PDB file of C-alpha atoms in Angstrom:
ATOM      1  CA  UNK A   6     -12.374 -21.606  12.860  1.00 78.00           C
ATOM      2  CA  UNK A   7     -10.745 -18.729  14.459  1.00 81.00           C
ATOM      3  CA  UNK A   8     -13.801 -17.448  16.665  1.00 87.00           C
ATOM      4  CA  UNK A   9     -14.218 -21.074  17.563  1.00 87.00           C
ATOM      5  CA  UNK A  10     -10.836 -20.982  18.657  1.00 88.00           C
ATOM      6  CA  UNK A  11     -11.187 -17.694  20.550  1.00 88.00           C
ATOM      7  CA  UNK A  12      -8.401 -15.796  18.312  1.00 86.00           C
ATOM      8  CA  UNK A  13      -8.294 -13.526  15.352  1.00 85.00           C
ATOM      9  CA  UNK A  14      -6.276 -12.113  12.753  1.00 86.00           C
ATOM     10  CA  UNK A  15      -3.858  -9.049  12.556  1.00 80.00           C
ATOM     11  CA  UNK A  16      -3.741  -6.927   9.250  1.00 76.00           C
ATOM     12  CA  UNK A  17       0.144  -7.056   7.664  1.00 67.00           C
ATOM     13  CA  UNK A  18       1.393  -3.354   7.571  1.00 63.00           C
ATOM     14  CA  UNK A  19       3.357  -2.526   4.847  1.00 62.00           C
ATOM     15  CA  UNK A  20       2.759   1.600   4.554  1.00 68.00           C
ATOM     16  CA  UNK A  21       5.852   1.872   5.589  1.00 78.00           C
ATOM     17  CA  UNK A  22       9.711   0.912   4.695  1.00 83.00           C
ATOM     18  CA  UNK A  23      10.804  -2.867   4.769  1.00 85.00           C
ATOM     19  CA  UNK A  24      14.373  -3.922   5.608  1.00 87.00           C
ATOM     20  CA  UNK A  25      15.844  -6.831   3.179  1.00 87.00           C
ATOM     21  CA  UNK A  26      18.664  -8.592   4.337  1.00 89.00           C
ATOM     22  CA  UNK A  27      20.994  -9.799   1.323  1.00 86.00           C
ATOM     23  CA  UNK A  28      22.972 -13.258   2.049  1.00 83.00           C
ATOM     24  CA  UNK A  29      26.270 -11.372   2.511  1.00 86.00           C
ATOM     25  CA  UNK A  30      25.068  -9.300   5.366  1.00 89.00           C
ATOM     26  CA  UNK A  31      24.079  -5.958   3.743  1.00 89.00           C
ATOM     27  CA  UNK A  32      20.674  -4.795   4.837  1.00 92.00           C
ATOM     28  CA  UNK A  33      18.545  -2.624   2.299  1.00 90.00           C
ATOM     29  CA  UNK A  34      15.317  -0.437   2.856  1.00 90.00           C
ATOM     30  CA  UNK A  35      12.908  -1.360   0.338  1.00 88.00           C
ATOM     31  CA  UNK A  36       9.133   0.133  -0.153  1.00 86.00           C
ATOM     32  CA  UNK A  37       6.819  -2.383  -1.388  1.00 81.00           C
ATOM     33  CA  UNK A  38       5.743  -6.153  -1.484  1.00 79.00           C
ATOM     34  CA  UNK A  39       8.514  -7.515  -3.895  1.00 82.00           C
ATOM     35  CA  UNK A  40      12.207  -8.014  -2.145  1.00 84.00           C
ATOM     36  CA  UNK A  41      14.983  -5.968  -3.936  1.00 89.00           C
ATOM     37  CA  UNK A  42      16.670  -8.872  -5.529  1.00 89.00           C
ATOM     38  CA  UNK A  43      17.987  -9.703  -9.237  1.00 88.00           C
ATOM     39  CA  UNK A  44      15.280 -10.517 -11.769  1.00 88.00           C
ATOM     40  CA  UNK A  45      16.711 -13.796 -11.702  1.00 88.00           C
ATOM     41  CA  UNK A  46      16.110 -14.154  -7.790  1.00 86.00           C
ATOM     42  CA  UNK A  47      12.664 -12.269  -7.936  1.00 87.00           C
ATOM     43  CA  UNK A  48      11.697 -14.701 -10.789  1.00 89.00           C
ATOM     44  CA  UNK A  49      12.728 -18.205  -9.218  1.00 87.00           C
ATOM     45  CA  UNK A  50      10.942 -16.812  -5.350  1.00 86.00           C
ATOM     46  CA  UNK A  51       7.628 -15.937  -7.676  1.00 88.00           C
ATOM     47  CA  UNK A  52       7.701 -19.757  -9.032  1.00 89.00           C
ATOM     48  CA  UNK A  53       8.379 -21.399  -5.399  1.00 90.00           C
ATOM     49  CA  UNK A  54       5.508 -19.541  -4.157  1.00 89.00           C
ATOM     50  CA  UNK A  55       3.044 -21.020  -7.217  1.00 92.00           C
ATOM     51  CA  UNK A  56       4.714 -24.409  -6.283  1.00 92.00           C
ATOM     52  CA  UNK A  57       4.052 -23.671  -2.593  1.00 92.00           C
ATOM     53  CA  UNK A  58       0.627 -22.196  -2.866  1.00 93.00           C
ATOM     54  CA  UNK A  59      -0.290 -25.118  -5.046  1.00 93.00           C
ATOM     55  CA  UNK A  60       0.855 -27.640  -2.886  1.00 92.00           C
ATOM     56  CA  UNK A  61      -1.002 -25.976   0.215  1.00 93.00           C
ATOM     57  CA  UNK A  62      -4.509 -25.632  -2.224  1.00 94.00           C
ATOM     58  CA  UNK A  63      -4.035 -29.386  -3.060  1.00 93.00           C
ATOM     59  CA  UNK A  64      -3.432 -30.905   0.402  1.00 93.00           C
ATOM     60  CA  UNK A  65      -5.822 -28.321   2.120  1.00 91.00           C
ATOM     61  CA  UNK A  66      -6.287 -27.287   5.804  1.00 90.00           C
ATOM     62  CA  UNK A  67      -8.583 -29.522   7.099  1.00 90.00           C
ATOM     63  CA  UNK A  68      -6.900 -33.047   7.327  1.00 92.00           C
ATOM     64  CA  UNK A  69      -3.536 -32.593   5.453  1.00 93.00           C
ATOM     65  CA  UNK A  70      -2.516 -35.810   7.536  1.00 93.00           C
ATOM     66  CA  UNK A  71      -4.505 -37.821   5.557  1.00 94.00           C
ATOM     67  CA  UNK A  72      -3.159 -36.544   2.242  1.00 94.00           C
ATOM     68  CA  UNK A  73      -1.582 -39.267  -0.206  1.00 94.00           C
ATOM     69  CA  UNK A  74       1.515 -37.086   0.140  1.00 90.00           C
ATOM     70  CA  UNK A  75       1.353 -36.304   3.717  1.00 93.00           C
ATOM     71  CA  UNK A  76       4.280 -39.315   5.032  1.00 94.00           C
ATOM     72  CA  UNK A  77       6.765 -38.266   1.903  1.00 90.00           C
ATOM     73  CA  UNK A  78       6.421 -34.157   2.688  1.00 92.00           C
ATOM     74  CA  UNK A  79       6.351 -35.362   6.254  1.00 93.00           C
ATOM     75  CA  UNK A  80      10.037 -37.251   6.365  1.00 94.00           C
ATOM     76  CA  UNK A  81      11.950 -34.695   4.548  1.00 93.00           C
ATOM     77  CA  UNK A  82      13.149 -31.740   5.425  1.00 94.00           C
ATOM     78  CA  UNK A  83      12.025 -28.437   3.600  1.00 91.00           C
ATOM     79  CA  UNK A  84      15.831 -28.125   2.102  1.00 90.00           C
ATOM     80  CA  UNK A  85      15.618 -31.629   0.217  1.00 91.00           C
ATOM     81  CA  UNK A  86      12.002 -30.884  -0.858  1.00 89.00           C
ATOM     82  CA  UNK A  87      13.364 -27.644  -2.184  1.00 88.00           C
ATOM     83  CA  UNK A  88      16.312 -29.414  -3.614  1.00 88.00           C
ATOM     84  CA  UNK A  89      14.165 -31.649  -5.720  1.00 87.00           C
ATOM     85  CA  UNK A  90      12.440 -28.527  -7.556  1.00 83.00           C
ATOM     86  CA  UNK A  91      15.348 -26.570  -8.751  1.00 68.00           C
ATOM     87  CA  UNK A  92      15.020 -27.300 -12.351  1.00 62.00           C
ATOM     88  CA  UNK A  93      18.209 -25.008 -12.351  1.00 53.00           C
ATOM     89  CA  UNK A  94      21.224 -24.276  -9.736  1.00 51.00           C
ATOM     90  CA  UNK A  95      20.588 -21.765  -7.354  1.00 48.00           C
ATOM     91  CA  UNK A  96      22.943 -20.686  -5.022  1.00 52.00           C
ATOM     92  CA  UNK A  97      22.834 -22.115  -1.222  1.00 50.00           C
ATOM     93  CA  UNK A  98      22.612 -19.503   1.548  1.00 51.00           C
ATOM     94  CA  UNK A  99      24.460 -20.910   4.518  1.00 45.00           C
TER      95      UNK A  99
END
């Protein structure tokens, strides 16, 4: 799809230091893929994205318009969707 679309793709460069940015403000240089957070944190962001990569596997690229679930994800917003997972309270970043 890309060539027939005339673009390509751009590899992710992560040699290098990141820079995390905690809720409260403080910003921390971190090496790697995984965020410096609490186990807690690092353990509910590594179930959202199997939720999340599951979801996008299921309704698939081509037509996800025509997925039996495409009006319901459509009409909310990605906060209540995200609200209606948390099997456990989680703080709100505002």
């Amino acid at each position: 799809m890309l060539d027939e679309l005339g673009l390509y793709t751009v590899p992710r460069h992560r040699d290098d230091y990141s820079v995390y940015i905690a809720p409260y403000g403080k910003p921390t240089s971190y090496s790697g893929t995984s965020f410096p957070v609490d186990h807690t944190t690092a353990t509910e962001m590594d179930r959202l994205i199997e939720v999340l990569d599951a979801l996008a596997a299921e309704i698939g690229a081509e037509a996800p318009w025509e997925h039996a679930k495409a009006r319901e994800l459509d009409t909310v917003s990605f906060e209540q969707w995200l609200g209606r997972l948390r099997p456990r309270r989680v703080t709100q970043i505002r």
